[in-house]
Short mmCIF file of C-alpha atoms (C1' of nucleotides) in Angstrom, two decimals:
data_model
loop_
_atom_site.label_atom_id
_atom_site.label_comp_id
_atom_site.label_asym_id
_atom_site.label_seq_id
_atom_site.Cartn_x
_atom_site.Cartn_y
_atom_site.Cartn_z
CA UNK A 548 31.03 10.57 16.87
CA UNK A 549 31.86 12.93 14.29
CA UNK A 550 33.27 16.61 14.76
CA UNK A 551 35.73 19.06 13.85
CA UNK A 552 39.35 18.19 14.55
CA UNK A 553 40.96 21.04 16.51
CA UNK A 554 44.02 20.52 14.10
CA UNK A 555 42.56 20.26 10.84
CA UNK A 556 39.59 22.30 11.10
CA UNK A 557 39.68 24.58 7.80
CA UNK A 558 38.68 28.32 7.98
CA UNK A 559 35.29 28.05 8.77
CA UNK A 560 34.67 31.34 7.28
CA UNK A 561 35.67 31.02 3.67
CA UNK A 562 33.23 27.89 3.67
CA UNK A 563 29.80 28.49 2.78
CA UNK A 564 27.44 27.45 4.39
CA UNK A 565 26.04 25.31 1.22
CA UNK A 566 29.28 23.15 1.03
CA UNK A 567 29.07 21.88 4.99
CA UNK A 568 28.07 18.13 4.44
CA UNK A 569 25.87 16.33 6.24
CA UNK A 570 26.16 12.31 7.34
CA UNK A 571 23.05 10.37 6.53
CA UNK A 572 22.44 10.00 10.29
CA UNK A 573 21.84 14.17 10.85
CA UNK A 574 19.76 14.05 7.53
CA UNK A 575 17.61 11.54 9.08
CA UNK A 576 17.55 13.38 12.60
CA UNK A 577 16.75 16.26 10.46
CA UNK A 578 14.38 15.00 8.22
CA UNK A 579 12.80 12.75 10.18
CA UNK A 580 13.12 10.29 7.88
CA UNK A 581 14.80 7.00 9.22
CA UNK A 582 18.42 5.88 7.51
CA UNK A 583 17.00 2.69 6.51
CA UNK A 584 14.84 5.36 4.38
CA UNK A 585 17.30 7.24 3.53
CA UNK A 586 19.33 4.59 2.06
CA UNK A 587 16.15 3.37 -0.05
CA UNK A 588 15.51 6.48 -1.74
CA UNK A 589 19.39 6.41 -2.56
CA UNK A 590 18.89 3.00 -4.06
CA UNK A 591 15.99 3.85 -5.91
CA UNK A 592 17.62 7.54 -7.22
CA UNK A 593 15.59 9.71 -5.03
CA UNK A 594 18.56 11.57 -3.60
CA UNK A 595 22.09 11.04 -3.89
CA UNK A 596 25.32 11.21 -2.03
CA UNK A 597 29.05 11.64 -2.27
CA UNK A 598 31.25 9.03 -0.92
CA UNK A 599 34.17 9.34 2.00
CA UNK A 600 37.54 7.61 1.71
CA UNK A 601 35.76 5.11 4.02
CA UNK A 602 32.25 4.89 2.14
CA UNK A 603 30.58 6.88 3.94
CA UNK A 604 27.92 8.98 2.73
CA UNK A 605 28.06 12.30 2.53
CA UNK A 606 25.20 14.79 1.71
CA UNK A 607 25.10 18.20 0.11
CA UNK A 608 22.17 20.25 2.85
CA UNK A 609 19.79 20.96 -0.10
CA UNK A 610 19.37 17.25 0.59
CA UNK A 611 17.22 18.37 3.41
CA UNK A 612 14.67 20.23 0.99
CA UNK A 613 14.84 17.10 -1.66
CA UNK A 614 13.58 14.68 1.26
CA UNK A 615 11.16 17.40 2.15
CA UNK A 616 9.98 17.67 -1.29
CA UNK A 617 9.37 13.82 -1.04
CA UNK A 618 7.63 13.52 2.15
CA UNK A 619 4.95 16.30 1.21
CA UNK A 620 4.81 14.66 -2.00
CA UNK A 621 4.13 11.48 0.03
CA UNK A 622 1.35 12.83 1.59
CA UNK A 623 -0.16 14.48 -1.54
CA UNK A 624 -0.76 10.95 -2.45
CA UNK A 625 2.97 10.93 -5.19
CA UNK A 626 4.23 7.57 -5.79
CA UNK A 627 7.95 7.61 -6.05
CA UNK A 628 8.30 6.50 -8.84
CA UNK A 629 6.16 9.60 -10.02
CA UNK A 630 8.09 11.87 -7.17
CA UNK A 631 11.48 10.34 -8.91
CA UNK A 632 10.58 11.56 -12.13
CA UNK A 633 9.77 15.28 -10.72
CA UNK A 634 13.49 15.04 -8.89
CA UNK A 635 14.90 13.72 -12.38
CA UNK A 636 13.61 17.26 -14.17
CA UNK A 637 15.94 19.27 -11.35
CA UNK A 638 19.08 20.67 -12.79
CA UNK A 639 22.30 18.37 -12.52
CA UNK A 640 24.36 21.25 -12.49
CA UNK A 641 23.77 23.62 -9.62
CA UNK A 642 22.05 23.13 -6.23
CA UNK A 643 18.20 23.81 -7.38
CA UNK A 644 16.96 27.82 -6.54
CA UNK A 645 13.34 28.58 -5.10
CA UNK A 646 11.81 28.68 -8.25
CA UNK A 647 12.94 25.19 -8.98
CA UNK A 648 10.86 23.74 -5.75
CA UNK A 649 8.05 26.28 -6.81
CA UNK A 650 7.98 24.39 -10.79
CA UNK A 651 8.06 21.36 -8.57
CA UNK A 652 5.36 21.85 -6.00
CA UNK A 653 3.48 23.37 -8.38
CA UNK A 654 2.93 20.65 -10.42
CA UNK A 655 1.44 18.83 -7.43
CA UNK A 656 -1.60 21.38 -6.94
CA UNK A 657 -3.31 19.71 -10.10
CA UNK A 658 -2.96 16.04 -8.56
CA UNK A 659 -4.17 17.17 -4.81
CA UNK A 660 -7.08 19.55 -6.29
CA UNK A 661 -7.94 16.15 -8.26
CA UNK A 662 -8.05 14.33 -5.70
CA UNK A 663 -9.92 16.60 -3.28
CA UNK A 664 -12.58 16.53 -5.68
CA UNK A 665 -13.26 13.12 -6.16
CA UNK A 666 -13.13 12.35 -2.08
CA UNK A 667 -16.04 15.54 -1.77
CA UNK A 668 -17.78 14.09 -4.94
CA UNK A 669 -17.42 10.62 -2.75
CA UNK A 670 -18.46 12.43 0.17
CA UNK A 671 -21.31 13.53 -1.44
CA UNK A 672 -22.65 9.79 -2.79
CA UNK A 673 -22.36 9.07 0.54
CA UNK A 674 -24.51 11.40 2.02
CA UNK A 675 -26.84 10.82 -0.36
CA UNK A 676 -26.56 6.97 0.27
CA UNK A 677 -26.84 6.86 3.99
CA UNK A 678 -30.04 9.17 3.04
CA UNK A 679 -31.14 5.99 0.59
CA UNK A 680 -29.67 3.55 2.73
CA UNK A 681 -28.98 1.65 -0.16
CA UNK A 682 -25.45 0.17 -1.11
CA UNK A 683 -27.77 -1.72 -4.17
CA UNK A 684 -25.90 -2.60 -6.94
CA UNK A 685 -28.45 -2.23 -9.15
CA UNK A 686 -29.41 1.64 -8.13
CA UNK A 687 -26.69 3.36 -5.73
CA UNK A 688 -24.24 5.95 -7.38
CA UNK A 689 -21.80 4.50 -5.06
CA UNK A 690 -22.08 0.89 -4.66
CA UNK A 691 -22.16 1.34 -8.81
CA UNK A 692 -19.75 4.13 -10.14
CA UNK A 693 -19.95 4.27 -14.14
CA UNK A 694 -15.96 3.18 -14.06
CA UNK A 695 -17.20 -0.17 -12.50
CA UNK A 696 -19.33 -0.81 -15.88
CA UNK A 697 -16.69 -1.80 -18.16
CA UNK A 698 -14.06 -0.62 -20.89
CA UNK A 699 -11.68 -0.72 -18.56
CA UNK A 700 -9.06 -3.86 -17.91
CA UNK A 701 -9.77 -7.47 -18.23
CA UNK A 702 -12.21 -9.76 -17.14
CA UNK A 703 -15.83 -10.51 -16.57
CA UNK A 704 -17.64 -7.15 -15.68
CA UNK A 705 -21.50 -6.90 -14.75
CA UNK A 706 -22.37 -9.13 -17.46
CA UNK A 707 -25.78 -9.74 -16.11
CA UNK A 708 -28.37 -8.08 -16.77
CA UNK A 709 -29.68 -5.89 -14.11
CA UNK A 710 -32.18 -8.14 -11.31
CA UNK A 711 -33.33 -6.40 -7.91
CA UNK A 712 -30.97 -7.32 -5.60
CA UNK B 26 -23.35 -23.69 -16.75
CA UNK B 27 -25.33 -23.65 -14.11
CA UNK B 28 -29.25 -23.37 -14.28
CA UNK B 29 -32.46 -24.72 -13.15
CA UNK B 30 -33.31 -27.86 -14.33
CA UNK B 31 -36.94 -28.49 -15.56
CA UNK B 32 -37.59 -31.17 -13.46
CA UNK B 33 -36.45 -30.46 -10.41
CA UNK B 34 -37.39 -26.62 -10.74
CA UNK B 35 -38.58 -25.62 -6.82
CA UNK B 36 -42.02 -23.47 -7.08
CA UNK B 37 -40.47 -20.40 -7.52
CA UNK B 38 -43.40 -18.11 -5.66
CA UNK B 39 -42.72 -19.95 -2.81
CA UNK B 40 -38.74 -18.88 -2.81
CA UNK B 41 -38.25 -15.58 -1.21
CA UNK B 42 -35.74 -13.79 -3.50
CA UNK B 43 -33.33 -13.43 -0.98
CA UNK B 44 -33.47 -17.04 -0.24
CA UNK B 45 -32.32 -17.34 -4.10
CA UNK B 46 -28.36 -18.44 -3.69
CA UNK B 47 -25.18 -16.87 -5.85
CA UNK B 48 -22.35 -18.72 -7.03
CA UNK B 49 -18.83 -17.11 -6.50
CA UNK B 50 -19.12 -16.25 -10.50
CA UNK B 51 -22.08 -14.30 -10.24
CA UNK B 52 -20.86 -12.53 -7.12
CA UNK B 53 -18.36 -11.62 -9.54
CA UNK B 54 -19.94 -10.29 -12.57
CA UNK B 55 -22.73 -8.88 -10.78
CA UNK B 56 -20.08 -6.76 -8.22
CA UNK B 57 -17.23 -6.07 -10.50
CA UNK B 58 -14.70 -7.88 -8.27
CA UNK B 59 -12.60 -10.78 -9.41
CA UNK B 60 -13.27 -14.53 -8.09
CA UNK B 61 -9.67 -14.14 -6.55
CA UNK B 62 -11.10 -10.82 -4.71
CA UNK B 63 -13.87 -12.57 -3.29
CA UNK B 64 -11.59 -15.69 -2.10
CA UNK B 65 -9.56 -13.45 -0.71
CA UNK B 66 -11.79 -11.27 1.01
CA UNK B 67 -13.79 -14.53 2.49
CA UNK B 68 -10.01 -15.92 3.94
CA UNK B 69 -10.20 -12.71 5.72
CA UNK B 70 -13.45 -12.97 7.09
CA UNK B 71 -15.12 -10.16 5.43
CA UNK B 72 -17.66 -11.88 3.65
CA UNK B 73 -18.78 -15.81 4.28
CA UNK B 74 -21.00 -18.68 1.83
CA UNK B 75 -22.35 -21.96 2.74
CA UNK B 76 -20.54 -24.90 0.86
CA UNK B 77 -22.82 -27.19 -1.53
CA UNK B 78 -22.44 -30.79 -1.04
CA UNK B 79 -19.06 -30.63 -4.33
CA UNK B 80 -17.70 -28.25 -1.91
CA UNK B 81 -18.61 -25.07 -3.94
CA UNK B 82 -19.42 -22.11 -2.17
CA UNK B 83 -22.80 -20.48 -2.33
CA UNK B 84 -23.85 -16.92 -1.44
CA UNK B 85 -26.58 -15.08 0.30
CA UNK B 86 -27.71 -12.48 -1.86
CA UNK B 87 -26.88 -9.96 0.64
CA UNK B 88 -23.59 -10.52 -0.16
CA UNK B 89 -24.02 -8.02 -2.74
CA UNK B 90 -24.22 -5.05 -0.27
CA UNK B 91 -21.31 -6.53 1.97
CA UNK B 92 -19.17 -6.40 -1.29
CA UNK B 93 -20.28 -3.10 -2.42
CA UNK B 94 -19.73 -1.94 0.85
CA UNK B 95 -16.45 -2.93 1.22
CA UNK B 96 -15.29 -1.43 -2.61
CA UNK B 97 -17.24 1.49 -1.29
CA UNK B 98 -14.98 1.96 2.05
CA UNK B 99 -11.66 1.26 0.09
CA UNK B 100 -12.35 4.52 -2.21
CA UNK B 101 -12.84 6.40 1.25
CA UNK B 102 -9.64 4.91 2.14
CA UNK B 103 -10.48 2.85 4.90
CA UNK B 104 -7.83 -0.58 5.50
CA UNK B 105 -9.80 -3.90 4.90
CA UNK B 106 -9.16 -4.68 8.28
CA UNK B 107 -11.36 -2.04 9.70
CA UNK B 108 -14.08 -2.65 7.26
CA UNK B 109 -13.99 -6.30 8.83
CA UNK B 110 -14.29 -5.13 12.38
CA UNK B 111 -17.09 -2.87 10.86
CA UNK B 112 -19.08 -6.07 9.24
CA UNK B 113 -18.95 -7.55 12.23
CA UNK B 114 -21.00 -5.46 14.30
CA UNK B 115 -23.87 -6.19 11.87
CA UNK B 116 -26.02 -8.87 13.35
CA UNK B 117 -25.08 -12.56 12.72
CA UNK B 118 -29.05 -14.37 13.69
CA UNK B 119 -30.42 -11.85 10.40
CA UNK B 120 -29.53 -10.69 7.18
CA UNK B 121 -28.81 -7.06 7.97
CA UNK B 122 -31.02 -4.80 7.09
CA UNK B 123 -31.08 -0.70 5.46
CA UNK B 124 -30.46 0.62 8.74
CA UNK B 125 -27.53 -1.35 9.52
CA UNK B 126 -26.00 -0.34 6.32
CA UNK B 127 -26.94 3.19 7.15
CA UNK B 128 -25.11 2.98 10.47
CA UNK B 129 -21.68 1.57 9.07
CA UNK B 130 -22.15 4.09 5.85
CA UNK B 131 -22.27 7.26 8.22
CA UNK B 132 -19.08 6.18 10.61
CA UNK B 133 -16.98 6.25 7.79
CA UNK B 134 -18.49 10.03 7.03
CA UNK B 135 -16.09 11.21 9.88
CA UNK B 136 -12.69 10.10 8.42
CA UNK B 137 -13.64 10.97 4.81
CA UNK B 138 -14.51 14.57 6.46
CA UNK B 139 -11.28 14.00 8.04
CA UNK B 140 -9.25 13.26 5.13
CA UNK B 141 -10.78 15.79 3.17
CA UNK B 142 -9.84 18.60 5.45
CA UNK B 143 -6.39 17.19 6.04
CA UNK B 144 -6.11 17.65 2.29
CA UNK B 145 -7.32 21.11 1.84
CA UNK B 146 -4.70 22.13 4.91
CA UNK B 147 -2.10 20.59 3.03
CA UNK B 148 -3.56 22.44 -0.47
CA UNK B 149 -3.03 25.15 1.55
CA UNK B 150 -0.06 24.90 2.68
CA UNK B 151 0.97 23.75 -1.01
CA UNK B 152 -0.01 26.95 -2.52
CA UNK B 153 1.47 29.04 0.61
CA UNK B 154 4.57 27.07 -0.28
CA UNK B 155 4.62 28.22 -3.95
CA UNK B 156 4.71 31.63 -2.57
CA UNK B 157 7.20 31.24 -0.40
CA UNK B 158 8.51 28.66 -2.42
CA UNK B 159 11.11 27.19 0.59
CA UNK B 160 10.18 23.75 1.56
CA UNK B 161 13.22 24.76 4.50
CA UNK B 162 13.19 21.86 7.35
CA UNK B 163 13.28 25.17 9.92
CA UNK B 164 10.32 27.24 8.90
CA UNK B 165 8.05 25.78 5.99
CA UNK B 166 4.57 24.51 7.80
CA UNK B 167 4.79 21.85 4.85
CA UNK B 168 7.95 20.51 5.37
CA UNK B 169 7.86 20.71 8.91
CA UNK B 170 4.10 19.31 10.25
CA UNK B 171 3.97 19.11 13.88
CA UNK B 172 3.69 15.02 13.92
CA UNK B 173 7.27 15.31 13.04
CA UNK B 174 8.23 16.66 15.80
CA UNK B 175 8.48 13.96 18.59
CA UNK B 176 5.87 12.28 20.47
CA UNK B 177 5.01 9.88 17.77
CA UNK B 178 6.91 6.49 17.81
CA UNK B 179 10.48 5.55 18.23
CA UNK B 180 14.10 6.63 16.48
CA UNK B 181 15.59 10.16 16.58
CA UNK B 182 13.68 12.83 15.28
CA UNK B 183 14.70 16.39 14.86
CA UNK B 184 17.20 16.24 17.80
CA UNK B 185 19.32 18.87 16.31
CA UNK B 186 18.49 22.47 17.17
CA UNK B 187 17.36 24.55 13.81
CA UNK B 188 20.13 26.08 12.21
CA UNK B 189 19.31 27.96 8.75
CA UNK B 190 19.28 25.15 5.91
"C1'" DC C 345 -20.87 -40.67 -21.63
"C1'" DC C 346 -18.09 -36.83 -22.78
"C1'" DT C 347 -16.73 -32.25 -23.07
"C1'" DT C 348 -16.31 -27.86 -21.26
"C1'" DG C 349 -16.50 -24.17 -18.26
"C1'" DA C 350 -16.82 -22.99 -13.67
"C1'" DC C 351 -15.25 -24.21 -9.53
"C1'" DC C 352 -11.87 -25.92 -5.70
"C1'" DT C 353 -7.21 -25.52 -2.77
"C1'" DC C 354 -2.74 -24.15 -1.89
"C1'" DA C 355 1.39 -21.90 -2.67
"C1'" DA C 356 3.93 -18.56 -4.93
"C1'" DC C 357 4.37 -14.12 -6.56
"C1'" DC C 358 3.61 -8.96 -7.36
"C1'" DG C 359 4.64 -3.92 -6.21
"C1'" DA C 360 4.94 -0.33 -3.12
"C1'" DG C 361 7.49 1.32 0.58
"C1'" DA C 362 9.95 0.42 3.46
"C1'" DT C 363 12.32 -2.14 8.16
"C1'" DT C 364 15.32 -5.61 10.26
"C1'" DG C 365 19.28 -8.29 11.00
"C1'" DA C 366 23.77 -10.33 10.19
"C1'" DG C 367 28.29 -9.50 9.67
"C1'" DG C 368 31.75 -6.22 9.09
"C1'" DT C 369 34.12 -1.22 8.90
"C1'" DT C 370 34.97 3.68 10.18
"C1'" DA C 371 35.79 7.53 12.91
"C1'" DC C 372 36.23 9.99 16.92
"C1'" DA C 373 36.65 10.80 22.04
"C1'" DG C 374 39.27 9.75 25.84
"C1'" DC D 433 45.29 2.62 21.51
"C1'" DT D 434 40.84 1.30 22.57
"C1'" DG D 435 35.96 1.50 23.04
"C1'" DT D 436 31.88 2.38 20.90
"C1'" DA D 437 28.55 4.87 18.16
"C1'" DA D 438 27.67 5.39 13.75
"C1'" DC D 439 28.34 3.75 9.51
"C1'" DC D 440 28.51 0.09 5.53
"C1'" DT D 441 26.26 -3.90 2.37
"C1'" DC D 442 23.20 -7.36 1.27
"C1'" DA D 443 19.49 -10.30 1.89
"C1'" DA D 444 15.44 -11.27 4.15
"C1'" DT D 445 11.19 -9.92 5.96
"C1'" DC D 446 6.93 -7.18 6.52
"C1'" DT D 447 2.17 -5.10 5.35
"C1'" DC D 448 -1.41 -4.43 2.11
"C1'" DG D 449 -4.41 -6.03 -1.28
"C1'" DG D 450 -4.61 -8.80 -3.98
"C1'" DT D 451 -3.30 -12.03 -8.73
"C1'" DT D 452 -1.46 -16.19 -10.95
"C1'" DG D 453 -0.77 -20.84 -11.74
"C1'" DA D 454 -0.64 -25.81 -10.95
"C1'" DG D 455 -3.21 -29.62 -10.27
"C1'" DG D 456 -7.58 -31.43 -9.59
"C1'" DT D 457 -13.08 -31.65 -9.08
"C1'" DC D 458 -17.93 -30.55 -10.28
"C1'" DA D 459 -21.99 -29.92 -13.01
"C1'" DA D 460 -24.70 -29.17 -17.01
"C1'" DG D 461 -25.49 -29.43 -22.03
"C1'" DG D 462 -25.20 -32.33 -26.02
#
DNA sequence: CCTTGACCTCAACCGAGATTGAGGTTACAG
DNA sequence: CTGTAACCTCAATCTCGGTTGAGGTCAAGG
């Protein structure tokens, strides 16, 4: 367990509030985000950590907002890799402000409104195709999207001409 | 190549066009998915073929719509393994028929409805966000989704009381 | 008959996003 | 001082949806 020391426990009140440090285990109970997760977005730059005498890691609490800023970037569909970048863009300097996470989560709206669309535009198709009851490769807006008719990557592509099917 | 040979040639008004068989290659072209795809997806029981005598595999056309059905439920999102469990309620004496497509296309209606709105909540909650531009583990709706909170699987989650962060 | 392209199997590998386990250390409460 | 929970590293494993490659066969045109 860790805790304050009765003997060496420092003024409590000329330490903000910002400089308490958390261990990865109360950032996960926290977070809820498991330390095996928390040690892979370490690995892979996502967050970061300061080190005890021991090796232990510690973590500055805006920690708590960076992991939060990955999870809902999670579910707006962010890689990390993409999510990593974002972090990257924060300032090294000084514990990022509001407006930082606003840049940040900003950024995102274009991506989700993207992808909103194309699911209703999807949604849509299928409507239409459970009207048609069709799924034809030759006919159905679905079954045959435009980006399914070549230009794009390698390999053989609807090289046939068109036959009822 | 492979092609009808003059001699041989079967009266071809007496062949039903569905009765007319596809090799793996034109499954291919004529779908858009890669030979390795369609190996892949037949290992896992999503599609099937009959096996000529040089142990080559030969298709029912109707493969067609069990392909594009499948490349259909992957852009709604849906795991290949419950678009097998969803092939095989189609009947296994017939080749299925527009109604049976119709019935599979509509079931996946309800979680593309359902992803959609879970999308536009978190859009929502996105653009509240920006305004209030906190992401804080204690009070943002984003950061903090109810699922979080417990009930949901194993390991600690958010055991701590709230303390400002 | 020969060449060539399409086909076959099986195993290995990829990348994303982690989790699990072995083997060992640290830190704190009692 | 000791017990033990929490921590550490590193490698392996997992799921998902495939792709790649080696090594070999099949089939049709010339």
């Amino acid at each position: 367990m860790r805790g304050n020391t009765s003997d060496t426990e420092p003024d409590i009140e000329r330490v903000p509030w910002d400089h308490v440090e958390l261990t990865v285990g109360e950032v996960a109970a926290r977070s809820g985000v498991a330390v095996s997760a928390l040690h892979f977005y370490e690995r892979r730059g996502l967050i970061s950590s300061r080190r005890t005498s021991g090796n232990q890691r510690r973590y500055r609490r805006d920690v708590l907002r960076r992991v939060s800023f990955i999870r809902v970037s999670q579910r707006v569909g962010i890689p990390l890799a993409r999510i990593s970048e974002a972090l990257a863009t924060l300032p090294a300097d000084r514990a990022p402000n509001v407006r930082d996470w606003e840049r940040l989560s900003r950024a995102w709206r274009t991506d989700l409104d993207a992808r909103i669309e194309q699911l209703q535009r999807l949604r849509d198709d299928l409507t239409d195709c459970i009207g048609c009851g069709c799924l034809s490769l030759s006919r159905c807006v679905l079954a045959n999207p435009k980006d399914a008719l070549g230009q794009d990557g390698p390999g053989p592509r609807r090289l046939l001409v068109d036959e009822p099917d």
